[in-house]
Short mmCIF file of C-alpha atoms in Angstrom, two decimals:
data_model
loop_
_atom_site.label_atom_id
_atom_site.label_comp_id
_atom_site.label_asym_id
_atom_site.label_seq_id
_atom_site.Cartn_x
_atom_site.Cartn_y
_atom_site.Cartn_z
CA UNK A 1 98.68 53.97 110.46
CA UNK A 2 102.47 54.86 110.66
CA UNK A 3 104.44 52.77 107.92
CA UNK A 4 107.16 51.14 109.94
CA UNK A 5 109.52 51.19 106.93
CA UNK A 6 109.67 55.20 106.47
CA UNK A 7 112.82 56.77 106.80
CA UNK A 8 113.34 58.64 110.44
CA UNK A 9 116.17 61.52 110.16
CA UNK A 10 117.11 64.09 112.68
CA UNK A 11 118.25 67.49 112.20
CA UNK A 12 118.70 70.85 113.24
CA UNK A 13 116.19 72.72 111.12
CA UNK A 14 113.37 71.79 108.50
CA UNK A 15 112.63 74.68 105.68
CA UNK A 16 109.40 73.96 104.28
CA UNK A 17 109.48 75.96 100.89
CA UNK A 18 112.28 76.35 97.95
CA UNK A 19 111.16 79.67 96.60
CA UNK A 20 114.03 82.49 96.85
CA UNK A 21 113.31 83.04 100.53
CA UNK A 22 113.54 79.13 101.59
CA UNK A 23 116.58 78.56 99.32
CA UNK A 24 118.37 81.71 101.11
CA UNK A 25 117.51 80.53 104.39
CA UNK A 26 118.88 76.95 103.85
CA UNK A 27 122.15 78.35 102.54
CA UNK A 28 122.45 81.01 105.30
CA UNK A 29 121.59 78.18 108.17
CA UNK A 30 123.75 75.65 106.42
CA UNK A 31 126.70 78.09 106.21
CA UNK A 32 126.43 78.81 109.91
CA UNK A 33 126.73 75.31 110.75
CA UNK A 34 123.21 74.14 111.24
CA UNK A 35 121.93 70.85 109.90
CA UNK A 36 119.12 71.73 107.30
CA UNK A 37 116.95 69.99 105.33
CA UNK A 38 114.94 71.96 103.01
CA UNK A 39 111.90 70.70 100.45
CA UNK A 40 109.77 72.22 97.91
CA UNK A 41 106.81 70.14 96.13
CA UNK A 42 107.60 72.13 92.97
CA UNK A 43 111.25 71.55 91.47
CA UNK A 44 112.92 75.11 90.89
CA UNK A 45 113.12 76.14 87.20
CA UNK A 46 116.38 77.26 86.50
CA UNK A 47 116.46 78.61 82.62
CA UNK A 48 114.37 81.31 81.33
CA UNK A 49 112.77 79.78 78.65
CA UNK A 50 111.66 76.84 80.54
CA UNK A 51 107.96 76.12 81.30
CA UNK A 52 107.11 77.53 85.10
CA UNK A 53 110.03 79.69 84.95
CA UNK A 54 109.31 82.77 87.37
CA UNK A 55 109.36 85.72 85.14
CA UNK A 56 109.64 87.97 88.31
CA UNK A 57 112.92 90.04 89.02
CA UNK A 58 114.05 90.58 92.62
CA UNK A 59 115.43 93.91 93.54
CA UNK A 60 117.76 93.22 96.68
CA UNK A 61 118.09 96.37 98.51
CA UNK A 62 121.54 97.04 100.22
CA UNK A 63 120.87 95.97 103.47
CA UNK A 64 119.79 92.44 102.40
CA UNK A 65 123.35 91.94 100.77
CA UNK A 66 124.95 91.14 104.02
CA UNK A 67 122.47 88.10 104.26
CA UNK A 68 123.61 86.72 100.89
CA UNK A 69 127.07 87.21 101.85
CA UNK A 70 126.57 85.13 105.23
CA UNK A 71 124.87 82.61 102.71
CA UNK A 72 127.82 81.95 100.41
CA UNK A 73 125.90 83.67 97.69
CA UNK A 74 126.58 87.26 96.84
CA UNK A 75 130.04 86.00 94.84
CA UNK A 76 127.66 84.09 92.81
CA UNK A 77 125.19 86.79 91.99
CA UNK A 78 127.23 89.99 91.76
CA UNK A 79 128.32 89.16 88.35
CA UNK A 80 124.77 89.03 87.27
CA UNK A 81 123.49 92.10 89.19
CA UNK A 82 121.72 95.49 87.81
CA UNK A 83 122.67 97.72 89.91
CA UNK A 84 119.99 100.50 91.07
CA UNK A 85 121.18 103.80 91.60
CA UNK A 86 118.19 106.15 91.19
CA UNK A 87 114.58 105.26 92.34
CA UNK A 88 112.27 107.37 89.97
CA UNK A 89 109.06 108.39 90.34
CA UNK A 90 106.95 109.80 87.70
CA UNK A 91 103.29 111.05 88.12
CA UNK A 92 101.24 110.74 84.63
CA UNK A 93 97.86 111.21 86.48
CA UNK A 94 96.68 114.17 84.01
CA UNK A 95 94.29 114.26 80.95
CA UNK A 96 96.96 112.25 78.94
CA UNK A 97 99.40 109.61 79.96
CA UNK A 98 102.60 111.84 79.83
CA UNK A 99 104.85 112.57 82.58
CA UNK A 100 103.80 115.82 84.55
CA UNK A 101 106.13 115.64 87.35
CA UNK A 102 109.32 113.73 88.09
CA UNK A 103 111.32 113.04 91.09
CA UNK A 104 114.61 110.95 91.53
CA UNK A 105 115.73 109.86 94.97
CA UNK A 106 119.44 109.15 94.08
CA UNK A 107 121.41 106.63 96.32
CA UNK A 108 124.06 109.02 96.04
CA UNK A 109 122.58 111.04 98.83
CA UNK A 110 123.05 108.50 101.35
CA UNK A 111 126.26 106.70 100.55
CA UNK A 112 128.51 105.54 97.40
CA UNK A 113 126.68 102.28 97.10
CA UNK A 114 123.71 101.89 95.17
CA UNK A 115 120.20 101.21 96.57
CA UNK A 116 120.35 97.69 95.42
CA UNK A 117 120.52 95.17 92.81
CA UNK A 118 118.27 93.62 90.32
CA UNK A 119 118.07 90.07 89.33
CA UNK A 120 115.65 87.72 87.29
CA UNK A 121 114.29 85.35 89.86
CA UNK A 122 114.77 82.06 87.88
CA UNK A 123 118.54 82.81 87.72
CA UNK A 124 118.49 83.53 91.21
CA UNK A 125 117.07 79.93 92.00
CA UNK A 126 120.03 78.41 89.56
CA UNK A 127 122.46 80.04 91.59
CA UNK A 128 121.05 79.19 94.87
CA UNK A 129 120.60 75.39 93.65
CA UNK A 130 123.98 75.51 93.15
CA UNK A 131 125.13 77.14 96.29
CA UNK A 132 123.19 74.25 98.07
CA UNK A 133 125.29 71.64 96.32
CA UNK A 134 128.63 72.87 97.80
CA UNK A 135 127.05 72.51 101.52
CA UNK A 136 127.44 69.36 103.32
CA UNK A 137 124.81 70.26 106.02
CA UNK A 138 122.17 70.91 103.94
CA UNK A 139 119.86 68.10 102.17
CA UNK A 140 117.75 69.82 99.53
CA UNK A 141 114.89 67.59 98.30
CA UNK A 142 112.92 69.44 95.52
CA UNK A 143 109.61 67.63 94.57
CA UNK A 144 108.86 66.49 98.13
CA UNK A 145 106.25 68.51 99.97
CA UNK A 146 105.59 68.73 103.96
CA UNK A 147 102.53 66.70 104.53
CA UNK A 148 102.62 66.55 108.62
CA UNK A 149 103.79 68.59 111.61
CA UNK A 150 103.54 67.66 115.40
CA UNK A 151 105.23 70.07 117.90
CA UNK A 152 106.02 69.78 121.55
CA UNK A 153 108.05 71.43 123.94
CA UNK A 154 110.96 69.17 123.14
CA UNK A 155 110.96 69.43 119.39
CA UNK A 156 109.05 68.84 116.05
CA UNK A 157 108.41 66.18 113.97
CA UNK A 158 107.81 66.56 110.46
CA UNK A 159 106.37 63.86 107.95
CA UNK A 160 107.32 64.57 103.97
CA UNK A 161 105.58 63.38 100.93
CA UNK A 162 107.96 60.53 100.50
CA UNK A 163 107.57 59.02 103.55
CA UNK A 164 110.47 60.47 105.49
CA UNK A 165 109.56 61.38 109.25
CA UNK A 166 112.07 64.00 110.58
CA UNK A 167 112.53 65.18 114.12
CA UNK A 168 113.96 69.04 114.43
CA UNK A 169 114.60 71.58 116.61
CA UNK A 170 113.26 74.26 114.48
CA UNK A 171 110.63 74.27 111.69
CA UNK A 172 110.89 77.41 109.27
CA UNK A 173 107.76 78.23 107.08
CA UNK A 174 109.22 79.58 103.66
CA UNK A 175 106.03 77.70 102.04
CA UNK A 176 104.21 80.86 100.53
CA UNK A 177 101.19 82.57 101.17
CA UNK A 178 98.85 79.47 101.33
CA UNK A 179 101.37 78.08 103.88
CA UNK A 180 100.94 74.50 105.12
CA UNK A 181 103.25 74.97 108.06
CA UNK A 182 101.34 78.27 109.35
CA UNK A 183 98.38 76.40 108.92
CA UNK A 184 99.64 73.45 110.57
CA UNK A 185 100.60 75.40 113.44
CA UNK A 186 97.27 77.19 113.87
CA UNK A 187 98.34 80.45 113.15
CA UNK A 188 95.57 82.89 111.34
CA UNK A 189 96.18 85.39 108.72
CA UNK A 190 94.42 88.53 107.86
CA UNK A 191 93.90 89.23 103.94
CA UNK A 192 93.13 92.26 102.26
CA UNK A 193 92.02 91.95 98.65
CA UNK A 194 92.43 95.09 96.03
CA UNK A 195 90.97 93.50 92.69
CA UNK A 196 94.30 93.92 90.92
CA UNK A 197 96.82 91.62 89.29
CA UNK A 198 100.52 92.38 88.26
CA UNK A 199 101.50 91.59 84.68
CA UNK A 200 104.90 90.76 84.73
CA UNK A 201 107.65 90.39 81.89
CA UNK A 202 111.12 91.56 80.36
CA UNK A 203 111.48 94.16 77.39
CA UNK A 204 114.52 95.75 75.47
CA UNK A 205 114.22 99.44 74.64
CA UNK A 206 116.66 101.92 72.46
CA UNK A 207 117.30 104.24 75.60
CA UNK A 208 119.81 102.95 78.34
CA UNK A 209 118.13 103.10 81.63
CA UNK A 210 121.31 103.72 83.40
CA UNK A 211 120.33 102.03 86.66
CA UNK A 212 117.51 103.92 87.26
CA UNK A 213 114.21 102.09 88.37
CA UNK A 214 111.15 104.18 87.25
CA UNK A 215 107.62 103.89 88.66
CA UNK A 216 104.90 105.32 86.64
CA UNK A 217 101.80 106.60 88.60
CA UNK A 218 98.61 107.31 86.85
CA UNK A 219 95.61 104.77 87.65
CA UNK A 220 95.05 100.95 88.65
CA UNK A 221 98.46 100.71 90.09
CA UNK A 222 102.14 101.47 89.33
CA UNK A 223 104.02 100.72 86.26
CA UNK A 224 107.43 100.26 87.08
CA UNK A 225 110.72 99.77 84.95
CA UNK A 226 113.25 97.98 86.95
CA UNK A 227 116.77 97.74 85.43
CA UNK A 228 118.09 94.35 84.09
CA UNK A 229 121.56 93.82 82.18
CA UNK A 230 122.14 94.19 78.61
CA UNK A 231 120.38 91.44 76.19
CA UNK A 232 122.56 90.96 73.49
CA UNK A 233 124.31 94.32 73.86
CA UNK A 234 120.46 95.91 74.04
CA UNK A 235 119.46 97.92 77.06
CA UNK A 236 116.83 95.88 79.01
CA UNK A 237 114.22 96.14 81.96
CA UNK A 238 111.63 94.19 83.86
CA UNK A 239 108.19 95.30 83.70
CA UNK A 240 105.67 95.15 86.69
CA UNK A 241 102.53 96.55 85.15
CA UNK A 242 99.83 96.75 88.10
CA UNK A 243 96.05 97.10 86.67
CA UNK A 244 92.71 96.21 87.98
CA UNK A 245 92.08 92.30 87.31
CA UNK A 246 90.03 92.56 84.10
CA UNK A 247 92.21 95.14 82.33
CA UNK A 248 95.55 93.15 83.51
CA UNK A 249 93.76 89.93 81.77
CA UNK A 250 92.88 91.97 78.92
CA UNK A 251 96.67 93.12 78.65
CA UNK A 252 97.76 89.76 78.94
CA UNK A 253 96.00 88.60 75.98
CA UNK A 254 96.84 91.30 73.57
CA UNK A 255 98.81 90.64 70.47
CA UNK A 256 102.69 91.37 70.95
CA UNK A 257 102.36 94.46 68.69
CA UNK A 258 99.34 95.80 70.45
CA UNK A 259 100.96 94.96 73.94
CA UNK A 260 104.24 96.77 73.07
CA UNK A 261 102.11 99.91 72.03
CA UNK A 262 99.97 99.83 75.16
CA UNK A 263 103.17 99.53 77.38
CA UNK A 264 105.17 102.16 75.86
CA UNK A 265 102.24 104.72 76.07
CA UNK A 266 101.80 103.69 79.62
CA UNK A 267 105.49 103.96 80.44
CA UNK A 268 105.38 107.74 79.43
CA UNK A 269 108.00 106.69 76.67
CA UNK A 270 110.63 107.18 78.74
CA UNK A 271 112.85 104.60 77.61
CA UNK A 272 111.74 104.51 74.04
CA UNK A 273 109.54 101.89 72.47
CA UNK A 274 109.51 98.79 74.49
CA UNK A 275 109.88 95.19 72.91
CA UNK A 276 108.48 92.45 74.73
CA UNK A 277 111.26 89.39 75.01
CA UNK A 278 109.75 86.92 77.18
CA UNK A 279 106.42 85.57 78.04
CA UNK A 280 103.83 87.59 80.16
CA UNK A 281 102.67 86.47 83.57
CA UNK A 282 100.15 87.47 86.13
CA UNK A 283 99.76 87.63 89.70
CA UNK A 284 97.07 88.39 91.86
CA UNK A 285 97.62 91.28 94.54
CA UNK A 286 97.09 91.02 98.07
CA UNK A 287 98.23 92.23 101.33
CA UNK A 288 98.34 89.50 103.86
CA UNK A 289 99.78 89.36 107.45
CA UNK A 290 99.98 86.33 110.21
CA UNK A 291 98.75 87.09 113.45
CA UNK A 292 101.71 85.71 114.71
CA UNK A 293 105.26 84.96 113.26
CA UNK A 294 106.10 82.07 115.64
CA UNK A 295 104.52 79.01 117.16
CA UNK A 296 105.61 76.16 118.92
CA UNK A 297 108.96 75.10 117.57
CA UNK A 298 107.81 77.21 113.96
CA UNK A 299 108.95 80.47 112.57
CA UNK A 300 107.32 81.86 109.66
CA UNK A 301 109.24 83.76 107.21
CA UNK A 302 108.52 85.48 103.70
CA UNK A 303 105.45 84.97 102.09
CA UNK A 304 104.24 82.89 104.96
CA UNK A 305 104.37 85.66 107.30
CA UNK A 306 103.74 88.41 105.18
CA UNK A 307 102.26 89.51 101.21
CA UNK A 308 102.46 93.09 99.96
CA UNK A 309 101.99 94.36 96.69
CA UNK A 310 105.41 94.83 94.61
CA UNK A 311 105.83 98.43 95.50
CA UNK A 312 109.18 99.92 96.36
CA UNK A 313 111.22 96.96 96.09
CA UNK A 314 110.02 95.69 100.01
CA UNK A 315 108.55 92.03 99.59
CA UNK A 316 111.94 89.87 99.52
CA UNK A 317 113.83 92.70 101.33
CA UNK A 318 111.34 92.20 104.39
CA UNK A 319 111.88 88.39 103.84
CA UNK A 320 115.31 88.76 104.16
CA UNK A 321 115.07 90.84 107.07
CA UNK A 322 112.78 87.98 108.84
CA UNK A 323 116.08 85.57 107.79
CA UNK A 324 118.59 87.84 109.16
CA UNK A 325 116.65 88.33 112.48
CA UNK A 326 116.36 84.53 112.81
CA UNK A 327 120.06 83.73 111.86
CA UNK A 328 121.05 86.14 114.44
CA UNK A 329 118.79 84.53 117.44
CA UNK A 330 120.23 81.10 116.23
CA UNK A 331 123.75 82.08 116.12
CA UNK A 332 123.96 83.83 119.49
CA UNK A 333 122.48 80.80 121.30
CA UNK A 334 122.35 77.62 119.30
CA UNK A 335 121.78 75.38 122.06
CA UNK A 336 118.43 76.76 122.44
CA UNK A 337 117.68 76.53 118.88
CA UNK A 338 113.54 76.56 118.18
CA UNK A 339 112.97 77.22 121.88
CA UNK A 340 110.00 79.53 123.06
CA UNK A 341 112.11 82.41 124.27
CA UNK A 342 113.79 82.63 120.89
CA UNK A 343 110.99 82.50 118.71
CA UNK A 344 109.00 84.95 121.15
CA UNK A 345 111.79 87.35 120.39
CA UNK A 346 111.76 86.76 116.69
CA UNK A 347 107.98 87.71 116.67
CA UNK A 348 108.41 90.63 118.91
CA UNK A 349 111.22 91.84 116.82
CA UNK A 350 109.68 91.22 113.38
CA UNK A 351 105.91 91.35 113.66
CA UNK A 352 105.50 95.47 114.65
CA UNK A 353 108.04 96.21 111.63
CA UNK A 354 106.32 94.30 108.96
CA UNK A 355 102.75 95.74 110.22
CA UNK A 356 104.06 99.26 109.82
CA UNK A 357 105.53 98.58 106.20
CA UNK A 358 102.21 96.95 105.21
CA UNK A 359 100.34 99.77 106.30
CA UNK A 360 102.61 102.33 104.43
CA UNK A 361 102.45 99.73 101.03
CA UNK A 362 98.59 99.47 101.51
CA UNK A 363 98.49 103.44 101.28
CA UNK A 364 100.98 103.60 98.54
CA UNK A 365 99.06 101.29 96.43
CA UNK A 366 95.49 102.86 97.01
CA UNK A 367 96.92 106.05 96.21
CA UNK A 368 98.21 104.65 93.10
CA UNK A 369 94.85 102.86 92.00
CA UNK A 370 93.27 106.75 92.07
CA UNK A 371 90.81 107.09 89.32
CA UNK A 372 89.21 110.66 89.99
CA UNK A 373 91.47 113.46 88.41
CA UNK A 374 91.10 115.72 91.33
CA UNK A 375 92.60 112.78 93.64
CA UNK A 376 95.55 112.29 91.24
CA UNK A 377 96.51 115.97 91.44
CA UNK A 378 96.29 115.61 95.25
CA UNK A 379 98.72 112.58 94.95
CA UNK A 380 101.28 114.69 92.46
CA UNK A 381 101.07 117.49 94.95
CA UNK A 382 101.88 115.38 98.02
CA UNK A 383 104.70 113.69 96.05
CA UNK A 384 106.42 117.17 95.16
CA UNK A 385 105.66 118.36 98.70
CA UNK A 386 107.65 115.41 100.06
CA UNK A 387 110.24 115.33 97.74
CA UNK A 388 111.18 119.32 98.17
CA UNK A 389 112.34 118.83 102.11
CA UNK A 390 115.65 117.37 101.87
CA UNK A 391 115.64 115.97 105.21
CA UNK A 392 112.38 114.13 104.64
CA UNK A 393 113.47 112.87 101.43
CA UNK A 394 116.55 111.37 103.07
CA UNK A 395 114.40 109.86 105.69
CA UNK A 396 112.06 108.37 103.21
CA UNK A 397 115.12 106.91 101.53
CA UNK A 398 116.53 105.41 104.82
CA UNK A 399 113.06 104.06 105.67
CA UNK A 400 112.67 102.31 102.13
CA UNK A 401 115.90 100.54 102.56
CA UNK A 402 115.11 99.57 106.12
CA UNK A 403 117.97 101.70 107.82
CA UNK A 404 117.13 103.11 110.95
#
């Protein structure tokens, strides 16, 4: 039964989800002049050492910077950025875990800018929450969940866990892989499970990373070192170590000294001995795509729409491409915000692009997991052949950045 005392509000946009993508969306639409209410059941953790801090990092590739600038976020984030100038791929699929093939993809081949910039996720949340506090059109409610959604041609009605009822022109589902908004809108998903988990942490090392992001392939999944700013004057990187589930769990429980030895060996020693400086976290690896990215008065972005393994820094950059498309459509015709024509155009522009990238990342991940030695040799040969052709190499780099 409806509570007659419940607060009733009107707004332009409700964003369900206060992860990195949801916070950027709130800042972007609020900066563009739309009234926004953003909710998330879990208040954002904005300190590295706090319980529940997200230990992952995010590499914003070059095209994503324009969205961050439109959201008024780039000036806040830039002082904390670790530039990504070179993407290095090492194949270590021989008899022993040593580099037998190294190939560098250098951003200088495309422009005088780096491929992108890397940031700790907890820091992104800190700066994004601070930005929302500056925006009079944004109402951010951490600790509040979306519990009800009813849509009709004229608009959407959203119910929150604090009893508030809101009418909105558009509801953006940015509430993760188990999205309430997606389910409430009746949108199905297709999920692929790999039996993999990603182990993430931060390390220091003796050798400078020189703004090189290094992906080491052997078996089980890629081992990636992503540049971070120095820690107290010592070079630092983020680790994303993808392995089959039981092995990832074993590694996560190793005593620090044993874990550091295992990391250093798996990295082929490319940056010297690795020293663990944060806690370790595990994330299950799946590929998932919603059958549609829109429904009546609803748009899905980020992991509510698509989930991929963390290869080539594609995940959140695809999410910001969702946001850029949606923002462009809203600003072009604000009088018809959230109407069927706008949302059908959003789905038509984004779904095929995301599907193509999902297929490509799926193939790369399966190749990185290969155990039999002859197949690992084939993988190394394919990498060498593709790299040797400069036009192909540049095309691959542009595709990775989302540049047409």
